[in-house]
Short mmCIF file of C-alpha atoms in Angstrom, two decimals:
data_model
loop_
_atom_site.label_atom_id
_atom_site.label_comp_id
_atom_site.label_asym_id
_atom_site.label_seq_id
_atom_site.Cartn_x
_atom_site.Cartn_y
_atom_site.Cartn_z
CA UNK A 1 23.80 -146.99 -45.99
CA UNK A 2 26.38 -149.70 -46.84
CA UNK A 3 28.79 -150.10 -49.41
CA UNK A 4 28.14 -153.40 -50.51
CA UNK A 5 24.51 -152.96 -50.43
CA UNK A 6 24.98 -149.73 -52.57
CA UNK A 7 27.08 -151.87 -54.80
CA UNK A 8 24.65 -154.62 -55.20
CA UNK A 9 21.63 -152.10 -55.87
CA UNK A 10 23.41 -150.15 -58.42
CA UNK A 11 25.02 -153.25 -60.48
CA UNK A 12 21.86 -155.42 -60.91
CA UNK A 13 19.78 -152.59 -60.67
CA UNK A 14 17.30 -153.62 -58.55
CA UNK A 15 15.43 -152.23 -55.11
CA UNK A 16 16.14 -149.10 -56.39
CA UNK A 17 15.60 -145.99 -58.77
CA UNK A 18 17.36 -147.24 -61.73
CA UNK A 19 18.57 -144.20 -64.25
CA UNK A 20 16.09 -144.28 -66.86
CA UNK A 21 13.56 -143.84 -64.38
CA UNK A 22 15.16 -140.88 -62.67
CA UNK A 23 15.40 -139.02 -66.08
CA UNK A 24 11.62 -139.99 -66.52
CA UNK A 25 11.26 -138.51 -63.71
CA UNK A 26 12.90 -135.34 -64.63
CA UNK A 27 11.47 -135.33 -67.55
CA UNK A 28 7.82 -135.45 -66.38
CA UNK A 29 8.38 -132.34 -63.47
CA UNK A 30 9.07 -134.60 -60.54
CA UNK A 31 12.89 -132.97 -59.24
CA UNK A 32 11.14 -132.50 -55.93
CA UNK A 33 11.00 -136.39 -56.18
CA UNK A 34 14.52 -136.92 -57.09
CA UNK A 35 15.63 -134.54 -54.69
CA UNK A 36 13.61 -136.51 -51.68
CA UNK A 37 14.62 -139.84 -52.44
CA UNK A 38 18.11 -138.48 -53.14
CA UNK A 39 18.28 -138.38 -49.49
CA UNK A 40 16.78 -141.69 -48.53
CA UNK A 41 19.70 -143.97 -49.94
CA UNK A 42 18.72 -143.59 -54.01
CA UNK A 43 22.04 -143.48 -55.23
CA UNK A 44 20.84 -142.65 -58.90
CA UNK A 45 18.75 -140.05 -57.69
CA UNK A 46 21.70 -138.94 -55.42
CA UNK A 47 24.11 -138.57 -58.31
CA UNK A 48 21.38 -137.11 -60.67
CA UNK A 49 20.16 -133.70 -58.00
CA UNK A 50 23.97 -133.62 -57.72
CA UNK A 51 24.52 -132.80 -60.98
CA UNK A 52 21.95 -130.43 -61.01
CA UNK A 53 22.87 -128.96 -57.79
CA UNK A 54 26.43 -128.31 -59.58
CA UNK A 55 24.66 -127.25 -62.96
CA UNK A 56 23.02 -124.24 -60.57
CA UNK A 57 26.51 -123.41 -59.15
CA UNK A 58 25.43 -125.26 -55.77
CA UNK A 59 28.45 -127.11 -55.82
CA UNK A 60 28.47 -127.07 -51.56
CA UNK A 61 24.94 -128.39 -51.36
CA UNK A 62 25.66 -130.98 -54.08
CA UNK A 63 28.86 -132.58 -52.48
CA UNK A 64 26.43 -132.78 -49.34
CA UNK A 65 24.17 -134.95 -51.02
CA UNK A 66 26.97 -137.31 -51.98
CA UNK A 67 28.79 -137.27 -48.62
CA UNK A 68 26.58 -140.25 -47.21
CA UNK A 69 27.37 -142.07 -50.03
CA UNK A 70 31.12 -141.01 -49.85
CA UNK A 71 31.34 -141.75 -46.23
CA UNK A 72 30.16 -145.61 -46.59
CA UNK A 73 33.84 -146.11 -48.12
CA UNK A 74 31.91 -147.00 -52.28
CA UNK A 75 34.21 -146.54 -54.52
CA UNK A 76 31.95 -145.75 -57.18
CA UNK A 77 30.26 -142.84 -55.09
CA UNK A 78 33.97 -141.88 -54.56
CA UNK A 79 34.73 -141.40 -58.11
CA UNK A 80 31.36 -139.82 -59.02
CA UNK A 81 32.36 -136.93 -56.07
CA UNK A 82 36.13 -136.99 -57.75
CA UNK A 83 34.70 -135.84 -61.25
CA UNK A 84 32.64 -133.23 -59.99
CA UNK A 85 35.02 -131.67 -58.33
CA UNK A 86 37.31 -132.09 -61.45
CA UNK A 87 34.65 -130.72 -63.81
CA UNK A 88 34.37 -127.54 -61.11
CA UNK A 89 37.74 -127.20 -61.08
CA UNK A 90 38.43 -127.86 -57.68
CA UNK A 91 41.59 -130.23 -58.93
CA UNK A 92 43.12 -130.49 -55.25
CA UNK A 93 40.14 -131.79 -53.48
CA UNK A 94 39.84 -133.98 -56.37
CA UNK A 95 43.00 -135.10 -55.58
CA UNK A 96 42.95 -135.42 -52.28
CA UNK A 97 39.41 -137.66 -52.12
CA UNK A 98 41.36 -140.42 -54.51
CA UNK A 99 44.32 -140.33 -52.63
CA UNK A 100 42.54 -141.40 -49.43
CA UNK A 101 41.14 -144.28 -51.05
CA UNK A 102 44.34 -145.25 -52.87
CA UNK A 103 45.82 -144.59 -49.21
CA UNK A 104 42.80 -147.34 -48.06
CA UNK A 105 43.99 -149.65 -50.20
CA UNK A 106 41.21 -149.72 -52.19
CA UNK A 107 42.64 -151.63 -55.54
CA UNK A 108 41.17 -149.31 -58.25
CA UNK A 109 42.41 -145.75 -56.56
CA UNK A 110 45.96 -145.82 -57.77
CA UNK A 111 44.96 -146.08 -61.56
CA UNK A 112 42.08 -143.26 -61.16
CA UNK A 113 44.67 -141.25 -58.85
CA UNK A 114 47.66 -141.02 -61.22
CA UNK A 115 45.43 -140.75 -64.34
CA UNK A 116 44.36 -137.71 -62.51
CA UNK A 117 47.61 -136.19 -61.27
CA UNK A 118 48.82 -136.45 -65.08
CA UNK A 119 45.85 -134.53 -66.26
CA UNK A 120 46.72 -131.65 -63.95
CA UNK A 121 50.20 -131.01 -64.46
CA UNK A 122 51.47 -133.75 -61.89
CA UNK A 123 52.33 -136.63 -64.30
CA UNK A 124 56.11 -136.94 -62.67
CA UNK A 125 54.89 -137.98 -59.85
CA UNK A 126 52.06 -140.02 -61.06
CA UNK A 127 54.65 -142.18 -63.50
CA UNK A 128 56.80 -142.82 -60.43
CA UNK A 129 54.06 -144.17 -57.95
CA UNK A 130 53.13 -146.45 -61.30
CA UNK A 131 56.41 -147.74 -62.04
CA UNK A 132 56.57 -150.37 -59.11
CA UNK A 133 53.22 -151.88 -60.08
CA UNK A 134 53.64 -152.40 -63.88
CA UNK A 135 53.07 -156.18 -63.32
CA UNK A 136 50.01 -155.00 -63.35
CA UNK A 137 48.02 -155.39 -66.70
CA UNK A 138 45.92 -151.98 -65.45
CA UNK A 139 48.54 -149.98 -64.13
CA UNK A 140 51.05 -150.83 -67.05
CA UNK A 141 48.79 -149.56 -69.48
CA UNK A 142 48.50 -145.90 -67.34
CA UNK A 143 52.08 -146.18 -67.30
CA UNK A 144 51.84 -145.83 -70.95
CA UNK A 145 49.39 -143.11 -71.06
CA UNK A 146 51.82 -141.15 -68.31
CA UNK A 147 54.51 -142.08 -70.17
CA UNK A 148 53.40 -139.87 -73.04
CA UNK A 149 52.18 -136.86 -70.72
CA UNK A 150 55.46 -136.70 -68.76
CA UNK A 151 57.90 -137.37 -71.96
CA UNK A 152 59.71 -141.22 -70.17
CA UNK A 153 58.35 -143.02 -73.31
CA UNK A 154 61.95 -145.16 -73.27
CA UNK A 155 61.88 -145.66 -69.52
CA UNK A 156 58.18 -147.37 -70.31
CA UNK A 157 59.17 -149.38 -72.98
CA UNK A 158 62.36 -150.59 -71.10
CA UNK A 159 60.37 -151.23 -68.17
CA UNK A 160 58.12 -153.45 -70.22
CA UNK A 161 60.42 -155.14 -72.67
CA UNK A 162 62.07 -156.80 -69.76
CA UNK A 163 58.95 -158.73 -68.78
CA UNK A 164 58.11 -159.89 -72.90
CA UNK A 165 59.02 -163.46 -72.15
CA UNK A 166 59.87 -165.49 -75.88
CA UNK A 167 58.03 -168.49 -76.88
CA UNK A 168 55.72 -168.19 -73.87
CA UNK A 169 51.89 -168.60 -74.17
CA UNK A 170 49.64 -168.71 -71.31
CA UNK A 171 46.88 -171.32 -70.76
CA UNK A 172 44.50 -168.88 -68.52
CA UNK A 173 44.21 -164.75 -67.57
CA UNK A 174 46.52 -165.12 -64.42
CA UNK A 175 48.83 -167.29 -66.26
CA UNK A 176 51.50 -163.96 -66.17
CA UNK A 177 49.72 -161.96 -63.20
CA UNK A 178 47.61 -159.84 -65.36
CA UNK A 179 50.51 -158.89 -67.52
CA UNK A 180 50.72 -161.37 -70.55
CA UNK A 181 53.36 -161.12 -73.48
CA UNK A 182 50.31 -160.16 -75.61
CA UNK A 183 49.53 -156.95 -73.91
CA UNK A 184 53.00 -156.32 -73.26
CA UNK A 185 53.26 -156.26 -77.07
CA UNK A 186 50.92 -154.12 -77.68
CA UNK A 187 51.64 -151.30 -74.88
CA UNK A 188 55.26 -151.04 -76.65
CA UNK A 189 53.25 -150.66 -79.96
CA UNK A 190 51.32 -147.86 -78.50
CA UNK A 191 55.00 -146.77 -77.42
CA UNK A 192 56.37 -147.00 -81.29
CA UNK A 193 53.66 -145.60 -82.63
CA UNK A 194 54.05 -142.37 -80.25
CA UNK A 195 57.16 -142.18 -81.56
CA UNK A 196 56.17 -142.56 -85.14
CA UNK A 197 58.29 -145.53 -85.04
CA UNK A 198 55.56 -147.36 -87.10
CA UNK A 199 57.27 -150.08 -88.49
CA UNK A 200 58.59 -151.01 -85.30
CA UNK A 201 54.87 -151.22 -83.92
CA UNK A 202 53.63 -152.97 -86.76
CA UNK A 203 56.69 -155.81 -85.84
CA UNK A 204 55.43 -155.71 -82.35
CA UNK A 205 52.10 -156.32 -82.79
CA UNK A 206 52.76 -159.42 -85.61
CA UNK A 207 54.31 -160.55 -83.28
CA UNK A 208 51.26 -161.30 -80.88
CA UNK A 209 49.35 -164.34 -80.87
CA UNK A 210 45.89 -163.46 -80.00
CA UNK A 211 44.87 -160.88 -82.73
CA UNK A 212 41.70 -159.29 -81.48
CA UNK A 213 40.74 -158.22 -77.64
CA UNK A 214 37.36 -157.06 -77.50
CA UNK A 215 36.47 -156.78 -80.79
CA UNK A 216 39.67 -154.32 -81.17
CA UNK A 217 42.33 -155.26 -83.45
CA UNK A 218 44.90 -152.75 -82.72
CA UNK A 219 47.30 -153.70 -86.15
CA UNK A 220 43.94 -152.68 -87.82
CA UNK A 221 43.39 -149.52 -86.43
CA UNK A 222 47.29 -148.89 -86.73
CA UNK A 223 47.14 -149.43 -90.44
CA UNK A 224 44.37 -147.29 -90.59
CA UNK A 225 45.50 -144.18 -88.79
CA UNK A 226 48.56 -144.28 -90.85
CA UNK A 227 46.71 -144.46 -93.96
CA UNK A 228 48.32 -147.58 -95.00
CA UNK A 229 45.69 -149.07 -97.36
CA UNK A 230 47.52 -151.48 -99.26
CA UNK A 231 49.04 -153.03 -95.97
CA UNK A 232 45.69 -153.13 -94.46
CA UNK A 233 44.33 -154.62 -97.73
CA UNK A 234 46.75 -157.64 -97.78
CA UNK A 235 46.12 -158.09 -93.81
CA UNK A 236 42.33 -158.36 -94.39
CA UNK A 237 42.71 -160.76 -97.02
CA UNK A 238 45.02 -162.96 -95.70
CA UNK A 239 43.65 -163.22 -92.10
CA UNK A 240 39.53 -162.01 -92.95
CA UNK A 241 39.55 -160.51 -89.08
CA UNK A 242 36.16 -159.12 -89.12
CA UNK A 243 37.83 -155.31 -87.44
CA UNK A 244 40.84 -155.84 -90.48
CA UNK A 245 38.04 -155.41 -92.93
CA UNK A 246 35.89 -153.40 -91.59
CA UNK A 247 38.47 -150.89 -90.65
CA UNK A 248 39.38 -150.86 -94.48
CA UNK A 249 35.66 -150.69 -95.60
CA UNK A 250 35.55 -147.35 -92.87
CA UNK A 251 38.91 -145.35 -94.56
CA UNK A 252 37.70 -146.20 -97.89
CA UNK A 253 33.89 -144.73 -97.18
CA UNK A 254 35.46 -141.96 -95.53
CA UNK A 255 38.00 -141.12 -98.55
CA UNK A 256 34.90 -141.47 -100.46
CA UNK A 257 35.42 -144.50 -102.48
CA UNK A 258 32.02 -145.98 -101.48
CA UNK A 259 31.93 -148.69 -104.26
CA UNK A 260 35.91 -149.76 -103.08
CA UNK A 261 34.50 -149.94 -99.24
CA UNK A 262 31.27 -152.06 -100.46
CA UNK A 263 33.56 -154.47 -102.67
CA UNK A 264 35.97 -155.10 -99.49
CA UNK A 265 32.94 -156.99 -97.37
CA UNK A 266 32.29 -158.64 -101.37
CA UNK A 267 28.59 -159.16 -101.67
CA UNK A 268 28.69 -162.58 -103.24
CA UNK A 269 31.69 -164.39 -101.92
CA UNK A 270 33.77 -162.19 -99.70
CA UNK A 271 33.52 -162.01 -96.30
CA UNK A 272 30.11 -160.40 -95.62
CA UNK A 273 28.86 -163.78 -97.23
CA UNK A 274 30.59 -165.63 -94.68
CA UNK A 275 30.12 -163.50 -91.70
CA UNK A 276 27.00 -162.00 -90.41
CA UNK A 277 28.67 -159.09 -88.39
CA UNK A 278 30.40 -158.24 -91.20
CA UNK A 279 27.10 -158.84 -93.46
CA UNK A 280 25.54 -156.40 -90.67
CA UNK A 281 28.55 -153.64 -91.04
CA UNK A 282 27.67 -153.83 -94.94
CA UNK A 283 24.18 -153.01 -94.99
CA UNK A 284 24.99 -150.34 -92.51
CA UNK A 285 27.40 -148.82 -95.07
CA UNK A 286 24.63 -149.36 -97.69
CA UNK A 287 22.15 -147.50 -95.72
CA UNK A 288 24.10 -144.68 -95.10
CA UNK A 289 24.26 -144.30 -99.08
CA UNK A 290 20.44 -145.00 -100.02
CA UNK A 291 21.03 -148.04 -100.91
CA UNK A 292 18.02 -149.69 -98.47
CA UNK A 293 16.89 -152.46 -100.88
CA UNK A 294 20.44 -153.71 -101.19
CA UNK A 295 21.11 -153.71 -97.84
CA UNK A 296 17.67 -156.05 -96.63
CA UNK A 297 18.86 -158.27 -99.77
CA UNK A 298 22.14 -158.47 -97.74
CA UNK A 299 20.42 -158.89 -94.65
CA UNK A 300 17.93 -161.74 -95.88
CA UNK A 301 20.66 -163.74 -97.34
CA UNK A 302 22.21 -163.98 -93.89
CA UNK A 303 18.68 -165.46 -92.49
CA UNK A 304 18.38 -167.76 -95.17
CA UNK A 305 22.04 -168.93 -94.48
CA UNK A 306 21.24 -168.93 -90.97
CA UNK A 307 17.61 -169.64 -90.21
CA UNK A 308 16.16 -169.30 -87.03
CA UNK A 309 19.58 -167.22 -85.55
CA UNK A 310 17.53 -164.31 -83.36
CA UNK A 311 19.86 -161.45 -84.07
CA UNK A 312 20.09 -161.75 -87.74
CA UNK A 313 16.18 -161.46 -88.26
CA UNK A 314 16.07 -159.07 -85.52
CA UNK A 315 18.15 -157.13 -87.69
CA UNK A 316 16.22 -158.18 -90.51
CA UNK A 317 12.74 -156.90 -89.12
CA UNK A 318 14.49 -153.78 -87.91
CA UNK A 319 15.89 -153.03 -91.88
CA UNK A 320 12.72 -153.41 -93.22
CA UNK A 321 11.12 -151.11 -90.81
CA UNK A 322 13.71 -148.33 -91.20
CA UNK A 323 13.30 -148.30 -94.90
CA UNK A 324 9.28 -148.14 -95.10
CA UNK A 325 9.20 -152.18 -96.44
CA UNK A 326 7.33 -153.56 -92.81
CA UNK A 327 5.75 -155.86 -95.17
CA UNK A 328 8.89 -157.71 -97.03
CA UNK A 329 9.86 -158.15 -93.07
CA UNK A 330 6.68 -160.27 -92.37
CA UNK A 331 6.76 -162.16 -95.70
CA UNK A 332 10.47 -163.55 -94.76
CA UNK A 333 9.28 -164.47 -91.17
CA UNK A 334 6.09 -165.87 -92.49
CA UNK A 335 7.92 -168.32 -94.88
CA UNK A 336 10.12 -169.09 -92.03
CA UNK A 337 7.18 -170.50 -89.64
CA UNK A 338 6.25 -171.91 -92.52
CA UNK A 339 9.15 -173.74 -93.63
CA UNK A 340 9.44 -174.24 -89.49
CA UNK A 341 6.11 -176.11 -89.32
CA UNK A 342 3.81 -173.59 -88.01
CA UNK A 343 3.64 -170.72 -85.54
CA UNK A 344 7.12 -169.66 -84.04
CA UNK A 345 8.23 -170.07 -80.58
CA UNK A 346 7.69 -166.28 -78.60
CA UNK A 347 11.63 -165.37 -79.45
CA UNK A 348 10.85 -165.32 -82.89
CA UNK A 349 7.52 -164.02 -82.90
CA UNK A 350 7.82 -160.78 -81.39
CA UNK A 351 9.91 -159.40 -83.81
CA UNK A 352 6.36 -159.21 -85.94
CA UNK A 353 5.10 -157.08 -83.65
CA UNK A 354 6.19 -153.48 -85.06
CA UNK A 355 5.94 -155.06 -88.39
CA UNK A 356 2.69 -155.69 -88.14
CA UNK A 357 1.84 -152.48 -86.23
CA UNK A 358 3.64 -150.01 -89.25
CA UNK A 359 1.37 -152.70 -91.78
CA UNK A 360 -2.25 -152.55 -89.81
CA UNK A 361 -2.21 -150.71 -86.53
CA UNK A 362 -1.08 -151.28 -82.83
CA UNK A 363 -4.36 -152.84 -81.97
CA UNK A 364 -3.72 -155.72 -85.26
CA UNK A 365 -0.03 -156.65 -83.44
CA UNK A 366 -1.57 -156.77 -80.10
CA UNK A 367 -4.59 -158.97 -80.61
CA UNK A 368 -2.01 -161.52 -82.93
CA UNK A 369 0.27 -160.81 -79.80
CA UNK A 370 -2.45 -161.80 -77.70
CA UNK A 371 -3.50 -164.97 -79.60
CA UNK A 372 -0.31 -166.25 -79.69
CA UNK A 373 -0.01 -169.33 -77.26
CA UNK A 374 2.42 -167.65 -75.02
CA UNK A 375 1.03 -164.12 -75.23
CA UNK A 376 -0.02 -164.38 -71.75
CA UNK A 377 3.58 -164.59 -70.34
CA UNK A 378 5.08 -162.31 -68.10
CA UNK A 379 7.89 -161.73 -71.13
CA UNK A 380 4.99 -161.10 -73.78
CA UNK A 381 3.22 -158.83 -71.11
CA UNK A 382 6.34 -156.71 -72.24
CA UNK A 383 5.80 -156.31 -75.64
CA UNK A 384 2.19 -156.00 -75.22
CA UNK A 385 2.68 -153.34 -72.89
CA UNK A 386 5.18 -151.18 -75.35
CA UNK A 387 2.54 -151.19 -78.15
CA UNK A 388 -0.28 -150.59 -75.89
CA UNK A 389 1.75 -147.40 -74.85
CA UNK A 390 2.90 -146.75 -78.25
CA UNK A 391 -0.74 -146.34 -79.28
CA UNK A 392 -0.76 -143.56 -76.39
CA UNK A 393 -3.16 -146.52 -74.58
CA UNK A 394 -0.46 -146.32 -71.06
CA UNK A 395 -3.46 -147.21 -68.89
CA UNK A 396 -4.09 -150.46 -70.67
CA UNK A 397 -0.39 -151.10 -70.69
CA UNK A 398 -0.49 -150.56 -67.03
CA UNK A 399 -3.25 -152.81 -66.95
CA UNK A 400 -1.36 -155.87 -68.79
CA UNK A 401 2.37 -155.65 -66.91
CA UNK A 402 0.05 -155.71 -63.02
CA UNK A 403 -1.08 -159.24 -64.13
CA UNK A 404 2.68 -160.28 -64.03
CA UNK A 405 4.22 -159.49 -60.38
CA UNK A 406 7.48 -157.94 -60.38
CA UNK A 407 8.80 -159.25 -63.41
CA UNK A 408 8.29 -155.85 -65.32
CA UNK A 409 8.55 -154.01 -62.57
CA UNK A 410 10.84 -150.77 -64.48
CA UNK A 411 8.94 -150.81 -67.41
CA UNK A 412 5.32 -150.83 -65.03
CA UNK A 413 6.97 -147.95 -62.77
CA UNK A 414 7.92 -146.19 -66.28
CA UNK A 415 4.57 -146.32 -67.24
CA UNK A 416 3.40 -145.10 -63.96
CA UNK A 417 5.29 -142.41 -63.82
CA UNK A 418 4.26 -141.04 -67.21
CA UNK A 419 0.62 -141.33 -65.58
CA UNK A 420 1.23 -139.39 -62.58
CA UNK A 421 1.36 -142.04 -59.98
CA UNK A 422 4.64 -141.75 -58.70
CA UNK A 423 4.17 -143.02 -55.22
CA UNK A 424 2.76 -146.58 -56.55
CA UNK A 425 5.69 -146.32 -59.38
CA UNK A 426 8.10 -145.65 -55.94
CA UNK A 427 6.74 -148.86 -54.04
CA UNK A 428 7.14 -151.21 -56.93
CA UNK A 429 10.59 -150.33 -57.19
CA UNK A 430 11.83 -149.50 -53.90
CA UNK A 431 11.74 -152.61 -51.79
CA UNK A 432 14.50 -153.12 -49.13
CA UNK A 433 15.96 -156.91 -49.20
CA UNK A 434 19.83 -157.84 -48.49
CA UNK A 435 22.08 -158.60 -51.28
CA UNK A 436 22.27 -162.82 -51.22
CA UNK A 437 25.66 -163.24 -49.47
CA UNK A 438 28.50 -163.52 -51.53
CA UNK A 439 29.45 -167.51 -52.12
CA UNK A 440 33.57 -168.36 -50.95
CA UNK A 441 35.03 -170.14 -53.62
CA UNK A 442 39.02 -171.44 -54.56
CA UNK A 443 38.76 -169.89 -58.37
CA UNK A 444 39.62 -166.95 -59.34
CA UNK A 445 38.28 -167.71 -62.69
CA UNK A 446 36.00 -170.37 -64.81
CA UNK A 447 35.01 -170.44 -68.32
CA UNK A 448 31.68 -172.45 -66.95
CA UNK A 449 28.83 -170.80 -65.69
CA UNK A 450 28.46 -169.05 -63.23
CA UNK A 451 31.17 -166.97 -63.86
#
């Protein structure tokens, strides 16, 4: 085995065993298969018999299934091994197999390793092997988290206020090293906050000029843990962030003012109007109250503001499913190939598929799915294939995703597999081919594909 082939296999997963086929595999009384390949360079299978192997207090013969992997140097097999042991309670030989790899060099071991020392009563030491790398955006943010195990919540913050640089704002993510102003900003929130020094946080994090990092906006949540409604109105209306308001809409719904959450995303002008996440987030909340015809009128507003946008009918189609109204679903889309000119392009179309199967049977959607002038397409062989199977018809489903070589190969091995024929479900998915060689290039970064 080899690291980097390991790596490749596991990320795009493909020429291997991918998870969902191991549980089906599980599922359907194959472990003798999961054991076998476990052994023959399957790392999902590996990792799954491990599990087992520990679940049956075989913790020696599990660890022996991972060495191989362990040996090749992969960092992911690495951690796997490290959390088993944890889980066992073996905390030293936990220990000790990160701290070889942070001893490699390898440049994710030091976070794992001191994350681990400070769960298991080592977090002195683990905050001093983290101060000399808090340039790095990673490792500053464990600092935190040690910070707050080990009680040197002031030696953090002064440690990061000194790199805070005024008036700065950086034109790309290496701009500072990893470290930018921004998240600098918000670790000393986290700090504050600790401290229940909220109004210093809520400074802090004003002060910050990009609001939202993946879909987190950390003055939202702030407000909201604190309970500080009125605040967390005024920032929602002022600055309509999409996780300000819905983080308002969530503590009202919880403190059981349903109508107060439902008039925050405003159902006529506010932001749900304007925003189809947030329109999305509002039909969710409407749902959970039996509200199911409001929510689809929420839902089909969107698509008529939008027409033609994938997600929002997907969502649409999906709504009308879940609430027993199939039909409405196919009346929107029909007026929308209408109003389009005709039949819609296979993106679109699919999304009739379970509608039409809850209005008139699986065989109805697949002979329209058929008819349709791409439904002989390797990416309608798909679809086909799931109603064929949802109709208990697998062979025929079979049958439809062999026509398209390799290009459904999980879901045909799936299928397989639920049919008894593992070893032809085993050759379509393990074939042995080198990852494509890695391509040198001068950027560390681009904002153009590929990326």
């Amino acid at each position: 085995m080899d690291a980097a082939d390991l790596d490749y296999r596991a990320r795009t997963r493909s020429g291997c065993i991918p998870p969902e086929l191991v549980s089906r595999l599980f599922e359907q009384g194959h472990a003798d298969v999961v054991e076998l390949q476990a052994g023959r360079g399957e790392w999902f299978c590996a990792l799954a018999w491990a599990r087992v192997l520990g679940e049956q207090g075989r913790e020696a013969d599990a660890l022996e299934v991972l060495a191989p992997y362990v040996a090749t140097g992969w960092w992911t097999a690495v951690v796997a091994t490290s959390e088993l042991l944890e889980g066992w309670g073996r905390i030293d030989e936990a220990i000790e197999i990160s701290r070889t790899r942070m001893e490699a060099g390898h440049p994710l071991a030091l976070e794992a390793y001191t994350r681990l020392l400070a769960r298991h009563g080592r977090a002195e030491g683990a905050f001093d092997l983290l101060v000399p790398h808090v340039d790095d955006w990673a490792l500053a943010t464990a600092l935190v988290d040690v910070a707050s195990v080990v009680g040197r919540d002031e030696e953090a913050a002064a440690l990061l206020a000194g790199r805070v640089r005024a008036g700065h704002c950086c034109d790309g993510p290496w701009c500072c090293r990893g470290l930018d102003t921004d998240t600098v900003l918000g670790l000393l929130a986290t700090i504050r906050e600790r401290q229940s020094r909220i109004d210093e946080a809520i400074t802090l994090l004003r002060r910050r000029q990009i609001i939202s990092v993946n879909s987190r906006d950390q003055l939202a949540g702030l407000l909201a843990r604190h309970n500080r409604i009125e605040e967390l109105r005024a920032y929602a209306a002022r600055d309509g962030h999409e996780e300000a308001v819905q983080q308002l809409a969530e503590l009202l719904e919880e403190g059981g003012d349903v109508e107060g959450a439902i008039a925050v995303y405003g159902q006529v002008s506010g932001p749900a109007a304007r925003d189809p996440n947030l329109a999305y987030e509002l039909a969710q909340l409407l749902v959970r109250h039996g509200r199911g015809g409001e929510a689809i009128a929420v839902m089909r507003a969107q698509a008529d503001a939008h027409p033609g946008d994938d997600w929002i009918l997907h969502a649409l189609s999906e709504l009308c499913l879940d609430q027993g109204r199939p039909a409405d679903g196919l009346a929107h889309l029909d007026a929308l190939a209408a109003r389009r000119g005709g039949e819609d392009g296979w993106e679109l179309f699919w999304m009739r598929l379970p509608l039409i199967a809850a209005c008139s049977g699986a065989a109805a959607a697949v002979e329209r799915a058929r008819a349709h002038p791409e439904g002989n397409t390797w990416y309608a062989a798909e679809h086909i294939a799931h109603l064929l199977a949802g109709a208990g018809r697998i062979e025929e489903a079979v049958t439809v995703l062999q026509q398209h070589d390799r290009s459904n190969d999980h879901d045909l091995a799936g299928y397989l597999v639920d049919l008894g024929h593992i070893e032809e479900a085993l050759a379509i998915l393990v074939h042995r081919s080198p990852p494509p060689p890695l391509v040198p290039t001068t950027h560390l970064w681009s904002d153009e594909p590929p990326f």
